[in-house]
Amino acid sequence: MSDDDRVLFYCRKIPAVIFLQAVALIYLCGYDKKFIISACPIHIVLEKGQVLLMNHFEKVFQCFPGSVREEIGALPPGMRESIEEIRVYRGREVQLFAGGKRISLKGKTSGQDINNLLNNLMKFSYYAYEEDIARGFITIDGGHRVGICGKAVVDDGRVSLIRDVSSLNIRCSKEILGCSDSIMKYVVGPWGELRNLLVVSPPACGKTTLLRDLARNLSLLGYKVGICDERSEIAGMSAGVSHYTFGTMVDVLDGCPKAEGMCMMIRSMSPQIIITDEISTEEDAAAVRSCAGSGVSVIASAHGSSFEDMKKTGVWSLLENHIFDYLIFLINQPRAGTVGEVRCG
Amino acid sequence: MVKLIGIILAFAGCTAVGFLKASDLRQREKLLLDFKDLLLHISTEISYFKEPLPQIFDRLSVECCKEGSGSDNETGLLLRNCLTAYRTEGVDMDRLWKNAVDFVYEDLPVTQRDMDIMKKCGDFLGQSDFAGQQEHFLMLNHQLDRQIEQAARAADTKGKMYSRLGISAGAVLAIVLI
């Protein structure tokens, strides 16, 4: 190589060196809060065959009136497996959302049909779900969430029940093994140290599915994982057994309020990391702060579509105090579960 | 000799019929008490665990079979019947409870009124909030208490009467045959 060639070679390297120095400078100055590490969309929903798709939704179909059941049964198997949401309206057609498409079924649903369906989903045990119904949803076996709309009855300023149910939204909870593999580097550091992570997205973008798989991955790596599952969605517990694949080291506190549950977990189960869904209030934020202060890492999810949205929530103080090491923003384009952005906390 | 055997058989037959009728009355009381116990168990499980009914039925049916005489235990059979119908047919709790009561108690010595009270459970089971469930259980318990009291009285008075009547009828028949 001549001297000219050598000079040219180093000149070409200059932009790369400057870029690396800038990154290092930004990182050392602590100005990484708004620095986007990776804006490249990563599909966490991999193609069939690459990951194992588990569908626990078949049982839900059995609760529908015969005609609806037949129509769902007549759908192509691929379509049936990809059902994400079923919306049932009084006096209107049932709407299915599968693979990003909307399918309108024939035949209208009567009020009696909706009541029967809801009773069936509740296993004819209204008393077991009355507190959930007052909050507008129930979580059924398998962690599927059923949203309920109707006439709210208010008692002492609080909704005590919803009567004259007008519509239901049944959201399928999915298990996608391996969907968090690309995220694991943000949770476990190079020396095995665990980090705090906040997953942010609007509804139905795959937050809970991602949390579920993170729990599995962490457990398989040998970490003691505690799940505070206030709405029974992450672990989908039924009679003390989860419907999902977790490792051997996952403790689930099911149905317990998050803030209380996280403190209970720390006191009783000595977890290394706590996973919880949908933190939104000051109490939740205080519990997360308490976990982080106790040396227990936290992975949580929150509703929001951008960093700016977080300023309006009760968990903004956590971001101001840099409690989370990373923020992962999920989007639903081109499909649910796509990582839109990863920020340093 | 044949005549003697015939007389003995006639006497034994009449006496057995009397005793069987008396034992039916005692069995009715026992069946009602078992059913009341079952309701108490269900109500306790609901108030303590707030679990859905199929899970409660599943656990109690096993316990009932342990306590009772295996597959002959009526309450265990009732719960298992409800569970099977729930899992296979998916019909509502009202209908499957009533069908199970019909299936289990149809050939047993309980009155139509007893059956009606047992079936009433299907009208409210799982269909109201927690407080509503407890009120219904309390009301049903009162009704069952009345039936149990009536069954106990019947077993005391009519039971003795039927057994004595059986012996007397047997004796009369034997005398007539002699």
XYZ file of C-alpha atoms in Angstrom:
523
model
C 0.000 0.000 0.000
C 1.490 3.398 -1.059
C 1.470 6.435 1.276
C -1.365 8.008 -0.759
C -3.461 4.889 -0.432
C -2.782 4.818 3.314
C -3.904 8.481 3.707
C -7.033 7.784 1.683
C -7.755 4.728 3.823
C -7.566 6.735 7.078
C -9.571 9.626 5.589
C -12.390 7.218 4.880
C -12.342 6.109 8.499
C -12.613 9.689 9.864
C -16.445 9.981 9.726
C -16.839 6.671 11.511
C -14.351 7.683 14.202
C -16.077 11.047 14.694
C -19.445 9.297 14.961
C -18.153 6.836 17.573
C -16.552 9.662 19.562
C -19.857 11.594 19.470
C -21.746 8.559 20.743
C -19.255 8.063 23.563
C -19.424 11.778 24.460
C -23.224 11.774 24.539
C -23.241 8.649 26.669
C -20.632 9.974 29.128
C -22.454 13.308 29.440
C -25.621 11.481 30.398
C -27.402 12.984 27.458
C -28.664 9.608 26.379
C -32.209 10.148 27.611
C -33.544 11.128 24.217
C -31.000 9.253 22.202
C -32.560 6.642 20.017
C -30.482 3.494 20.081
C -32.426 1.605 17.523
C -35.151 2.984 15.362
C -35.178 -0.011 13.097
C -38.451 -1.889 13.375
C -37.859 -5.365 14.699
C -40.609 -7.867 14.145
C -41.125 -9.637 17.397
C -43.959 -11.580 15.846
C -41.958 -13.979 13.769
C -43.326 -16.035 10.919
C -45.038 -19.319 11.664
C -42.537 -22.105 11.836
C -39.880 -19.870 13.369
C -41.713 -19.581 16.651
C -44.285 -21.697 18.365
C -47.740 -20.131 18.278
C -49.931 -21.297 21.119
C -53.661 -20.670 20.849
C -55.761 -21.043 23.983
C -58.637 -19.194 22.360
C -60.512 -22.263 21.114
C -62.275 -22.612 24.483
C -63.677 -19.102 24.102
C -65.284 -20.003 20.759
C -67.235 -22.746 22.539
C -69.013 -20.106 24.625
C -70.638 -18.437 21.598
C -74.123 -19.241 20.280
C -74.166 -22.197 17.864
C -74.502 -20.100 14.696
C -71.494 -17.903 15.533
C -69.521 -20.985 16.535
C -70.232 -22.577 13.185
C -69.145 -19.469 11.292
C -65.903 -19.238 13.252
C -65.369 -22.959 12.705
C -65.769 -22.476 8.950
C -62.906 -19.951 8.809
C -59.602 -21.207 7.389
C -57.431 -22.611 10.224
C -54.734 -19.956 9.692
C -57.311 -17.208 9.976
C -58.896 -18.775 13.068
C -55.539 -18.997 14.805
C -54.745 -15.384 14.073
C -57.946 -13.990 15.625
C -56.912 -11.071 17.809
C -60.227 -9.635 18.862
C -63.913 -10.513 18.782
C -66.364 -7.665 19.213
C -69.955 -8.527 20.037
C -72.676 -5.870 19.795
C -76.300 -6.074 20.869
C -78.491 -6.166 17.766
C -75.540 -6.109 15.370
C -73.175 -8.540 13.671
C -70.184 -10.026 15.473
C -66.918 -8.494 14.245
C -63.687 -10.472 14.163
C -60.241 -8.990 13.809
C -57.708 -11.459 12.463
C -54.342 -10.801 10.872
C -55.113 -7.093 10.632
C -58.372 -7.712 8.761
C -61.939 -7.197 9.939
C -64.447 -9.955 9.298
C -68.144 -9.334 9.842
C -70.093 -12.486 10.678
C -73.658 -13.039 9.523
C -76.601 -12.890 11.892
C -77.245 -10.389 14.655
C -76.636 -10.922 18.352
C -79.571 -10.427 20.700
C -79.350 -9.134 24.264
C -80.051 -12.642 25.525
C -77.160 -13.991 23.414
C -74.788 -11.438 24.954
C -75.950 -12.271 28.475
C -75.558 -16.006 27.830
C -72.125 -15.449 26.325
C -70.974 -13.343 29.271
C -72.368 -15.879 31.753
C -70.606 -18.672 29.911
C -67.323 -16.755 29.875
C -67.725 -16.183 33.624
C -68.394 -19.930 34.082
C -71.827 -19.038 35.454
C -70.155 -17.505 38.495
C -71.035 -13.803 38.540
C -69.999 -13.414 42.183
C -66.421 -14.427 41.278
C -66.108 -11.587 38.773
C -68.279 -8.833 40.287
C -65.329 -6.594 41.234
C -63.822 -6.956 37.770
C -67.152 -6.237 36.087
C -67.380 -3.002 38.059
C -64.032 -2.058 36.508
C -65.353 -2.798 33.037
C -63.610 -6.026 32.189
C -63.049 -9.594 33.244
C -60.057 -11.814 32.592
C -60.980 -15.352 31.715
C -58.914 -18.561 31.697
C -55.904 -18.212 29.449
C -55.513 -14.524 30.284
C -57.967 -13.354 27.612
C -59.538 -10.024 28.525
C -63.226 -9.369 27.994
C -64.174 -5.690 27.966
C -67.784 -4.924 28.914
C -69.942 -1.943 27.978
C -73.459 -1.188 29.137
C -75.300 0.905 31.696
C -73.022 1.634 34.652
C -74.653 1.607 38.088
C -72.901 4.073 40.403
C -72.966 3.577 44.150
C -71.187 6.039 46.478
C -69.432 7.622 43.534
C -68.010 4.304 42.338
C -69.210 2.022 39.576
C -70.687 -1.000 41.314
C -71.885 -2.965 38.298
C -72.625 -2.775 34.596
C -76.111 -3.821 33.574
C -77.911 -3.961 30.205
C -74.670 -5.109 28.592
C -74.542 -3.631 25.097
C -71.205 -4.834 23.780
C -68.280 -7.089 24.580
C -64.737 -6.997 23.308
C -62.899 -10.292 23.712
C -59.175 -9.853 23.224
C -57.125 -12.914 22.540
C -54.063 -13.288 24.675
C -51.281 -14.949 22.692
C -48.132 -16.727 23.580
C -45.347 -16.191 21.090
C -42.302 -18.057 22.224
C -39.129 -16.220 21.317
C -40.722 -12.835 20.667
C -38.545 -11.186 23.309
C -35.229 -12.680 22.161
C -34.177 -9.466 20.443
C -35.099 -7.430 23.544
C -33.148 -9.524 26.025
C -29.955 -7.518 25.458
C -31.707 -4.527 27.029
C -32.734 -6.530 30.090
C -29.589 -8.507 30.845
C -26.295 -6.658 30.704
C -22.986 -8.084 29.491
C -22.035 -9.215 33.022
C -25.429 -10.699 33.726
C -26.704 -7.649 35.587
C -30.438 -7.062 35.312
C -31.805 -3.725 34.154
C -35.096 -1.895 34.578
C -37.231 -1.794 31.473
C -40.474 -0.016 30.578
C -42.497 -1.220 27.606
C -44.747 1.536 26.261
C -47.457 1.273 23.619
C -51.101 2.009 22.885
C -53.517 -0.893 23.562
C -53.249 -4.057 21.437
C -49.616 -3.618 20.394
C -48.278 -6.694 22.191
C -47.069 -5.355 25.564
C -48.340 -8.266 27.612
C -47.172 -10.858 25.086
C -43.691 -9.351 25.249
C -43.696 -9.288 29.081
C -44.798 -12.921 29.142
C -41.948 -14.019 26.932
C -39.439 -11.891 28.849
C -40.491 -13.737 32.009
C -39.943 -17.061 30.263
C -36.551 -16.062 28.878
C -35.322 -14.678 32.215
C -36.491 -17.736 34.065
C -34.718 -20.001 31.603
C -31.545 -18.000 32.176
C -31.825 -18.898 35.859
C -33.117 -15.624 37.284
C -35.804 -15.641 39.962
C -38.751 -13.887 38.342
C -41.752 -12.511 40.213
C -44.879 -11.623 38.241
C -47.397 -9.255 39.821
C -50.371 -10.080 37.668
C -53.175 -7.800 38.857
C -55.444 -8.574 35.911
C -54.426 -12.225 35.447
C -53.288 -11.457 31.924
C -49.544 -12.086 31.977
C -49.618 -15.591 33.417
C -53.277 -16.474 32.702
C -53.519 -18.428 35.948
C -56.400 -20.794 36.493
C -56.681 -22.899 39.646
C -53.057 -22.128 40.495
C -51.724 -23.235 37.124
C -50.539 -21.010 34.282
C -51.677 -21.703 30.744
C -48.366 -20.427 29.408
C -44.871 -21.747 29.099
C -42.654 -20.358 31.826
C -39.465 -21.734 33.203
C -39.202 -23.223 36.642
C -38.315 -19.972 38.411
C -41.422 -17.858 37.994
C -43.563 -16.864 40.979
C -46.950 -15.415 40.117
C -48.976 -13.242 42.489
C -52.310 -13.376 40.721
C -55.087 -10.788 41.038
C -53.228 -8.708 43.611
C -53.055 -4.910 43.190
C -49.682 -4.086 41.611
C -48.397 -1.638 44.183
C -49.149 -3.960 47.086
C -48.121 -7.073 45.169
C -44.651 -5.783 44.302
C -43.894 -5.045 47.972
C -45.278 -8.448 49.002
C -43.118 -10.145 46.395
C -39.950 -8.423 47.611
C -40.691 -9.359 51.214
C -41.703 -12.934 50.624
C -40.236 -14.385 47.426
C -36.819 -12.696 47.080
C -37.135 -12.169 43.332
C -34.293 -10.809 41.247
C -36.672 -9.168 38.829
C -40.353 -8.239 39.057
C -42.599 -8.062 36.024
C -45.884 -6.176 36.077
C -48.376 -4.854 33.585
C -49.835 -1.402 32.949
C -48.417 0.869 35.613
C -50.164 4.220 35.563
C -50.676 5.724 39.015
C -48.488 7.423 41.617
C -48.897 4.346 43.842
C -47.576 2.108 41.069
C -44.675 4.498 40.565
C -43.881 4.461 44.280
C -43.876 0.645 44.281
C -41.518 0.547 41.279
C -39.246 3.057 43.015
C -39.314 0.902 46.126
C -38.348 -2.185 44.060
C -35.510 -0.365 42.353
C -34.353 0.878 45.744
C -34.385 -2.663 47.104
C -32.048 -3.928 44.421
C -34.812 -5.739 42.568
C -35.092 -4.948 38.869
C -38.447 -4.139 37.325
C -39.930 -4.757 33.923
C -43.226 -2.941 33.510
C -45.543 -1.813 30.767
C -47.485 1.409 30.400
C -49.982 2.855 27.983
C -48.821 5.615 25.692
C -47.740 6.140 22.133
C -44.766 8.447 22.607
C -42.321 9.715 25.172
C -44.347 12.925 25.411
C -47.455 10.921 26.353
C -45.656 9.648 29.433
C -45.521 13.185 30.865
C -49.284 13.019 31.350
C -49.196 9.827 33.416
C -48.473 9.086 37.048
C -45.253 7.306 36.131
C -43.515 10.376 34.667
C -41.598 10.861 37.924
C -39.936 7.465 37.294
C -38.661 8.648 33.935
C -37.516 11.972 35.380
C -35.515 10.103 37.989
C -34.057 7.711 35.385
C -35.419 4.656 37.200
C -35.743 2.735 33.938
C -32.602 1.895 32.002
C -34.478 1.461 28.752
C -37.844 2.393 27.304
C -39.186 0.225 24.525
C -41.956 1.669 22.386
C -44.117 -0.855 20.561
C -46.238 -0.021 17.534
C -48.791 -2.016 15.582
C -47.475 -1.194 12.112
C -46.844 -3.206 10.046
C -48.135 -5.587 12.725
C -48.706 -5.696 16.463
C -45.528 -6.231 18.441
C -43.164 -4.199 16.278
C -40.507 -2.332 18.231
C -40.719 1.235 17.003
C -38.083 2.773 19.207
C -35.769 2.005 22.101
C -34.639 4.838 24.361
C -32.257 5.008 27.231
C -34.140 5.864 30.370
C -93.905 -78.468 54.989
C -94.500 -76.402 51.847
C -97.337 -74.621 53.601
C -95.082 -73.760 56.526
C -92.437 -72.361 54.196
C -95.122 -70.327 52.410
C -96.400 -68.901 55.691
C -92.881 -67.965 56.788
C -92.196 -66.330 53.427
C -95.465 -64.371 53.546
C -94.721 -63.171 57.053
C -91.111 -62.263 56.160
C -92.236 -60.492 52.961
C -94.826 -58.303 54.684
C -92.418 -57.464 57.495
C -89.660 -56.577 54.970
C -92.030 -54.283 53.062
C -92.868 -52.480 56.305
C -89.232 -52.110 57.288
C -88.247 -50.976 53.791
C -90.918 -48.282 53.855
C -89.670 -47.169 57.277
C -86.071 -47.090 56.055
C -87.151 -44.944 53.074
C -88.398 -42.352 55.530
C -85.101 -42.404 57.413
C -83.186 -42.215 54.119
C -85.171 -39.146 53.053
C -84.008 -37.342 56.176
C -80.411 -38.374 55.506
C -80.589 -37.266 51.856
C -81.922 -33.864 52.855
C -79.240 -33.465 55.519
C -76.539 -34.380 52.975
C -77.949 -31.862 50.514
C -77.986 -29.169 53.193
C -74.361 -29.992 53.985
C -73.513 -29.655 50.311
C -75.088 -26.204 50.142
C -73.180 -25.165 53.254
C -69.939 -26.349 51.629
C -70.658 -24.500 48.379
C -71.618 -21.328 50.229
C -68.457 -21.496 52.366
C -66.250 -22.046 49.325
C -67.910 -19.116 47.557
C -67.441 -16.794 50.510
C -63.885 -17.891 51.254
C -62.281 -18.480 47.858
C -64.718 -16.683 45.518
C -63.841 -19.312 42.937
C -65.977 -20.064 39.881
C -68.514 -22.848 40.382
C -66.858 -25.508 38.181
C -63.715 -25.352 40.324
C -65.775 -25.594 43.523
C -67.770 -28.528 42.137
C -64.593 -30.272 41.074
C -63.036 -30.058 44.523
C -66.206 -30.828 46.473
C -67.130 -33.828 44.329
C -63.810 -35.426 45.287
C -64.360 -34.592 48.966
C -67.925 -35.906 48.895
C -66.739 -39.208 47.472
C -64.069 -39.496 50.174
C -66.602 -38.805 52.924
C -69.401 -40.875 51.472
C -69.581 -44.418 50.247
C -67.822 -44.021 46.910
C -70.017 -43.764 43.852
C -73.186 -44.172 45.929
C -72.765 -40.735 47.451
C -75.612 -38.680 46.002
C -74.141 -35.218 46.496
C -70.862 -36.282 44.879
C -72.826 -37.770 41.996
C -74.846 -34.561 41.660
C -71.696 -32.417 41.426
C -69.979 -34.784 39.008
C -73.096 -34.815 36.861
C -73.153 -30.996 36.781
C -69.455 -30.865 35.910
C -69.777 -33.379 33.089
C -72.754 -31.540 31.616
C -70.922 -28.207 31.937
C -67.818 -29.514 30.202
C -69.567 -31.425 27.447
C -72.800 -29.574 26.755
C -71.901 -26.076 27.965
C -75.509 -25.366 28.958
C -76.350 -22.821 31.640
C -76.022 -23.612 35.320
C -79.788 -23.387 35.923
C -80.605 -26.119 33.441
C -77.695 -28.410 34.267
C -78.314 -28.227 38.039
C -81.998 -29.062 37.589
C -81.202 -31.909 35.187
C -78.644 -33.285 37.636
C -81.144 -33.145 40.532
C -83.669 -35.028 38.375
C -81.060 -37.600 37.394
C -79.771 -38.262 40.911
C -82.893 -37.992 43.074
C -85.595 -39.270 40.707
C -85.544 -42.823 42.081
C -84.671 -41.922 45.643
C -87.187 -41.556 48.490
C -87.614 -37.780 48.426
C -90.888 -35.973 47.895
C -91.738 -33.702 44.967
C -91.531 -30.732 47.322
C -87.989 -31.778 48.339
C -87.006 -31.993 44.664
C -88.483 -28.554 43.969
C -86.442 -27.012 46.778
C -83.289 -28.756 45.581
C -83.909 -27.466 42.071
C -84.400 -23.904 43.357
C -80.648 -23.776 43.867
C -80.253 -23.710 40.074
C -82.305 -20.514 39.905
C -79.695 -18.437 41.733
C -76.441 -20.386 41.771
C -73.742 -18.149 40.278
C -76.270 -15.693 38.916
C -75.997 -12.884 41.428
C -73.332 -11.016 43.321
C -71.733 -12.384 46.463
C -74.245 -10.847 48.882
C -77.138 -12.111 46.757
C -75.710 -15.632 46.743
C -75.451 -15.681 50.536
C -79.043 -14.451 50.952
C -80.324 -17.126 48.589
C -78.372 -19.818 50.423
C -79.826 -18.630 53.738
C -83.368 -18.745 52.389
C -82.878 -22.183 50.883
C -81.411 -23.401 54.153
C -84.549 -22.330 56.016
C -86.709 -24.210 53.537
C -84.510 -27.286 53.792
C -84.626 -27.124 57.594
C -88.428 -27.303 57.441
C -88.274 -30.301 55.101
C -85.694 -32.032 57.319
C -87.827 -31.442 60.393
C -90.823 -32.854 58.590
C -88.787 -35.862 57.400
C -87.510 -36.505 60.934
C -91.058 -36.366 62.320
C -92.251 -38.712 59.577
C -89.400 -41.141 60.274
C -90.260 -41.132 63.982
C -93.976 -41.593 63.682
C -94.671 -43.126 60.302
C -91.448 -45.167 60.399
C -92.515 -47.031 63.512
C -96.029 -47.340 62.138
C -94.828 -48.868 58.835
C -92.564 -51.412 60.542
C -95.301 -52.424 62.988
C -97.830 -52.482 60.177
C -95.549 -54.778 58.201
C -95.194 -57.199 61.091
C -98.947 -57.084 61.815
C -99.863 -57.615 58.177
C -97.419 -60.529 58.026
C -98.907 -62.029 61.179
C -102.471 -61.619 59.897
C -101.550 -63.206 56.586
C -99.816 -66.050 58.386
C -102.890 -66.655 60.564
C -105.177 -66.569 57.519
C -102.955 -69.044 55.728
C -102.866 -71.391 58.732
